[in-house]
Steps between C-alpha positions, in 0.01 A plus 500: 500500500419406858618185673168319461498560123860378475428178689179439305673546165797280586286225651265505200789468253671216685171317553436506127854431379656285773210327676689185596831640619684255725841427646779394265654277766461129429347290778258214558395546862512756784828363636672543164367852457622595846848377413494679164386831649768488769757441227359783286596776743722740302530234231323448168218250461686365197801407712282349773319285243837364388613387845174370647431192281791292637437638849133400489589163346743404774315666789130479414370544855581706809616179669750429223637854503526501879694172490781650294734787595538863397832406344333250269220743415763761413630284217156505337442875533850649479419693182225709665565815702612454862517119481658461844220677680232345284625145550475554876154656462372210289626247750350695789171542316475128435572423865235741623241368254558148628532574870244777543253477211473125431676551163226735377555858393296720738241738358529807723743792497571451870617141453672542164738773614628271777655275233871560427548695179140623493430871527180690438540494121551125484211444740271713286599305189404177672173643630393631161633233263439185702213594726322757284490760775479876430869568559736732313865397489731795434834415343742740331296504176170573676661767720667675205218474248230608745688819575594574140153462351334682788321231699699617800646836591833526677478157661809442710460131577345187343249495786382851414461394138312185604255695717432754224442236232273295728292809578434574130486161324192278548582210730411234243752650255795535738662160429490565124596867532823395670597312182378781274749738658785249514468398136450859388818603682692202368412531131362849426558754776862399547718686748752663267307536175123469525335413170238772510416462130386142568321571826124455510460692824698804381184719492465447876869515593627792707855471370385483138293816543815684610713386206618760251454438125875439465484235774216324320691494173806356673293225660394378155857445379 
């Protein structure tokens, strides 16, 4: 199977079986999503969705969040990973949104990555989810799953993975494809014990093709 056939098969299956894949983070506007994505770094969406409701309630705007302190923010987010750094990032992000962007989340990679706590992955999430741009955010799930199933080959960095995926996936599908790979990695193609017997894209998966019969039997138990 060549790379084009693999991409075509995987895209066709996801398009038919997961056409409306979207983020599992809870948000009501671009500002809230930005905060949630910053908090989600190396943390589960489930945990982020637990801490954000009171945070959004008490600090509904960039102005409100800027007016408080990192120490106060910490009390709201202390159960997420790296709360000290993230509380500072959230406060800095709010300040920059107010002072530089008139309290609006910018819609370009160049401007987004200037915001504290925002790297390329977070910026791509904002570009694709909020602004509908053909961007591919690569988190740990996307990086791992892409390599395992054979959409990439020996990618060393998330940027390498991003460039490869963007070059093979139609632009209009990129925002959805990001969620396809995340959700697939989260619930089916898990890191330690992939559920190959439940996987709809197994016929196109490079790792599955290499499995021995004994491996396949073990995966069903």
